[in-house]
Amino acid sequence: MAETLENLVAEGKMVVETQEDRVKRMAEEVAAEKERKESKERIEKQIKARKEFLRTNIDHIRLEVEFAELQNQYTETQIRKDELMKIAEQIDAANAVLTEESNDQNNSESKE
């Protein structure tokens, strides 16, 4: 009977150790799952931050392109303005010559 009792105690210890092992394994699985979830959340946050950074960069590049286009338009407008000013000066010079010739012609006609 003592042997049977010892066998039962030994089997009971094995059952307890097996349950402890199962509890430890389940705790490790829960911890691993929690770590995977946290890792996934960190990665998703990083992806979200990178997307926002890229959107901001794209917006910045668009603004730079728009600014460059406006600078080009301004430069073209300044060039046109300069060309028109030269044409206006030429017209003024031609008008001055015509006015002078007309005055000379009127003076010579009045002397005759």
mmCIF file of C-alpha atoms in Angstrom:
data_model
loop_
_atom_site.group_PDB
_atom_site.id
_atom_site.type_symbol
_atom_site.label_atom_id
_atom_site.label_comp_id
_atom_site.label_asym_id
_atom_site.label_seq_id
_atom_site.Cartn_x
_atom_site.Cartn_y
_atom_site.Cartn_z
ATOM 1 C CA MET A 1 0.000 0.000 0.000
ATOM 2 C CA ALA A 2 2.924 2.313 0.676
ATOM 3 C CA GLU A 3 4.173 1.685 -2.833
ATOM 4 C CA THR A 4 0.777 2.481 -4.282
ATOM 5 C CA LEU A 5 0.641 5.649 -2.235
ATOM 6 C CA GLU A 6 4.118 6.603 -3.438
ATOM 7 C CA ASN A 7 3.076 5.880 -7.040
ATOM 8 C CA LEU A 8 -0.021 8.072 -6.647
ATOM 9 C CA VAL A 9 2.059 10.901 -5.159
ATOM 10 C CA ALA A 10 4.573 10.588 -8.003
ATOM 11 C CA GLU A 11 1.778 10.647 -10.590
ATOM 12 C CA GLY A 12 0.206 13.656 -8.846
ATOM 13 C CA LYS A 13 3.522 15.500 -8.998
ATOM 14 C CA MET A 14 3.781 14.712 -12.717
ATOM 15 C CA VAL A 15 0.244 16.021 -13.309
ATOM 16 C CA VAL A 16 1.028 19.219 -11.365
ATOM 17 C CA GLU A 17 4.301 19.706 -13.263
ATOM 18 C CA THR A 18 2.493 19.107 -16.564
ATOM 19 C CA GLN A 19 -0.153 21.724 -15.676
ATOM 20 C CA GLU A 20 2.575 24.161 -14.591
ATOM 21 C CA ASP A 21 4.338 23.600 -17.899
ATOM 22 C CA ARG A 22 1.064 24.196 -19.769
ATOM 23 C CA VAL A 23 0.434 27.408 -17.809
ATOM 24 C CA LYS A 24 3.992 28.597 -18.517
ATOM 25 C CA ARG A 25 3.614 27.761 -22.211
ATOM 26 C CA MET A 26 0.264 29.583 -22.385
ATOM 27 C CA ALA A 27 1.762 32.601 -20.602
ATOM 28 C CA GLU A 28 4.646 32.620 -23.105
ATOM 29 C CA GLU A 29 2.180 32.388 -25.997
ATOM 30 C CA VAL A 30 0.147 35.282 -24.588
ATOM 31 C CA ALA A 31 3.310 37.343 -24.136
ATOM 32 C CA ALA A 32 4.457 36.507 -27.678
ATOM 33 C CA GLU A 33 1.046 37.441 -29.098
ATOM 34 C CA LYS A 34 1.103 40.714 -27.163
ATOM 35 C CA GLU A 35 4.596 41.465 -28.510
ATOM 36 C CA ARG A 36 3.433 40.703 -32.101
ATOM 37 C CA LYS A 37 0.446 43.007 -31.652
ATOM 38 C CA GLU A 38 2.606 45.812 -30.239
ATOM 39 C CA SER A 39 5.150 45.311 -33.009
ATOM 40 C CA LYS A 40 2.395 45.452 -35.629
ATOM 41 C CA GLU A 41 1.031 48.662 -34.076
ATOM 42 C CA ARG A 42 4.521 50.238 -34.069
ATOM 43 C CA ILE A 43 5.020 49.302 -37.705
ATOM 44 C CA GLU A 44 1.595 50.696 -38.634
ATOM 45 C CA LYS A 45 2.413 53.954 -36.850
ATOM 46 C CA GLN A 46 5.758 54.151 -38.679
ATOM 47 C CA ILE A 47 4.035 53.521 -42.003
ATOM 48 C CA LYS A 48 1.446 56.187 -41.228
ATOM 49 C CA ALA A 49 4.180 58.661 -40.262
ATOM 50 C CA ARG A 50 6.139 57.897 -43.452
ATOM 51 C CA LYS A 51 3.026 58.349 -45.593
ATOM 52 C CA GLU A 52 2.357 61.710 -43.950
ATOM 53 C CA PHE A 53 5.993 62.693 -44.455
ATOM 54 C CA LEU A 54 5.772 61.749 -48.141
ATOM 55 C CA ARG A 55 2.496 63.670 -48.536
ATOM 56 C CA THR A 56 4.149 66.705 -46.975
ATOM 57 C CA ASN A 57 7.154 66.316 -49.280
ATOM 58 C CA ILE A 58 4.885 66.001 -52.310
ATOM 59 C CA ASP A 59 2.987 69.128 -51.275
ATOM 60 C CA HIS A 60 6.289 70.955 -50.769
ATOM 61 C CA ILE A 61 7.531 69.884 -54.203
ATOM 62 C CA ARG A 62 4.246 70.992 -55.791
ATOM 63 C CA LEU A 63 4.630 74.399 -54.155
ATOM 64 C CA GLU A 64 8.218 74.653 -55.400
ATOM 65 C CA VAL A 65 7.060 73.808 -58.937
ATOM 66 C CA GLU A 66 4.258 76.383 -58.741
ATOM 67 C CA PHE A 67 6.716 78.971 -57.442
ATOM 68 C CA ALA A 68 9.164 78.211 -60.269
ATOM 69 C CA GLU A 69 6.338 78.533 -62.804
ATOM 70 C CA LEU A 70 5.333 81.882 -61.312
ATOM 71 C CA GLN A 71 8.951 83.055 -61.427
ATOM 72 C CA ASN A 72 9.111 82.041 -65.098
ATOM 73 C CA GLN A 73 5.887 83.921 -65.823
ATOM 74 C CA TYR A 74 7.238 86.983 -64.026
ATOM 75 C CA THR A 75 10.501 86.800 -65.966
ATOM 76 C CA GLU A 76 8.624 86.428 -69.268
ATOM 77 C CA THR A 77 6.416 89.374 -68.319
ATOM 78 C CA GLN A 78 9.478 91.482 -67.498
ATOM 79 C CA ILE A 79 11.048 90.537 -70.847
ATOM 80 C CA ARG A 80 7.830 91.473 -72.683
ATOM 81 C CA LYS A 81 7.665 94.729 -70.715
ATOM 82 C CA ASP A 82 11.263 95.559 -71.680
ATOM 83 C CA GLU A 83 10.518 94.754 -75.335
ATOM 84 C CA LEU A 84 7.392 96.922 -75.267
ATOM 85 C CA MET A 85 9.335 99.764 -73.631
ATOM 86 C CA LYS A 86 11.933 99.576 -76.432
ATOM 87 C CA ILE A 87 9.149 99.633 -79.022
ATOM 88 C CA ALA A 88 7.555 102.613 -77.245
ATOM 89 C CA GLU A 89 10.917 104.427 -77.274
ATOM 90 C CA GLN A 90 11.268 103.695 -80.997
ATOM 91 C CA ILE A 91 7.746 105.009 -81.605
ATOM 92 C CA ASP A 92 8.485 108.119 -79.556
ATOM 93 C CA ALA A 93 11.712 108.652 -81.519
ATOM 94 C CA ALA A 94 9.893 108.146 -84.826
ATOM 95 C CA ASN A 95 7.142 110.566 -83.732
ATOM 96 C CA ALA A 96 9.782 113.133 -82.759
ATOM 97 C CA VAL A 97 11.410 112.795 -86.181
ATOM 98 C CA LEU A 98 8.042 113.082 -87.937
ATOM 99 C CA THR A 99 7.087 116.093 -85.830
ATOM 100 C CA GLU A 100 10.399 117.762 -86.589
ATOM 101 C CA GLU A 101 10.068 117.033 -90.326
ATOM 102 C CA SER A 102 6.504 118.309 -90.261
ATOM 103 C CA ASN A 103 7.588 121.481 -88.472
ATOM 104 C CA ASP A 104 10.437 121.958 -90.939
ATOM 105 C CA GLN A 105 8.044 121.470 -93.845
ATOM 106 C CA ASN A 106 5.521 123.912 -92.356
ATOM 107 C CA ASN A 107 8.262 126.485 -91.780
ATOM 108 C CA SER A 108 9.519 126.170 -95.319
ATOM 109 C CA GLU A 109 5.988 126.471 -96.709
ATOM 110 C CA SER A 110 5.281 129.573 -94.632
ATOM 111 C CA LYS A 111 8.524 131.192 -95.845
ATOM 112 C CA GLU A 112 7.532 130.588 -99.426
#
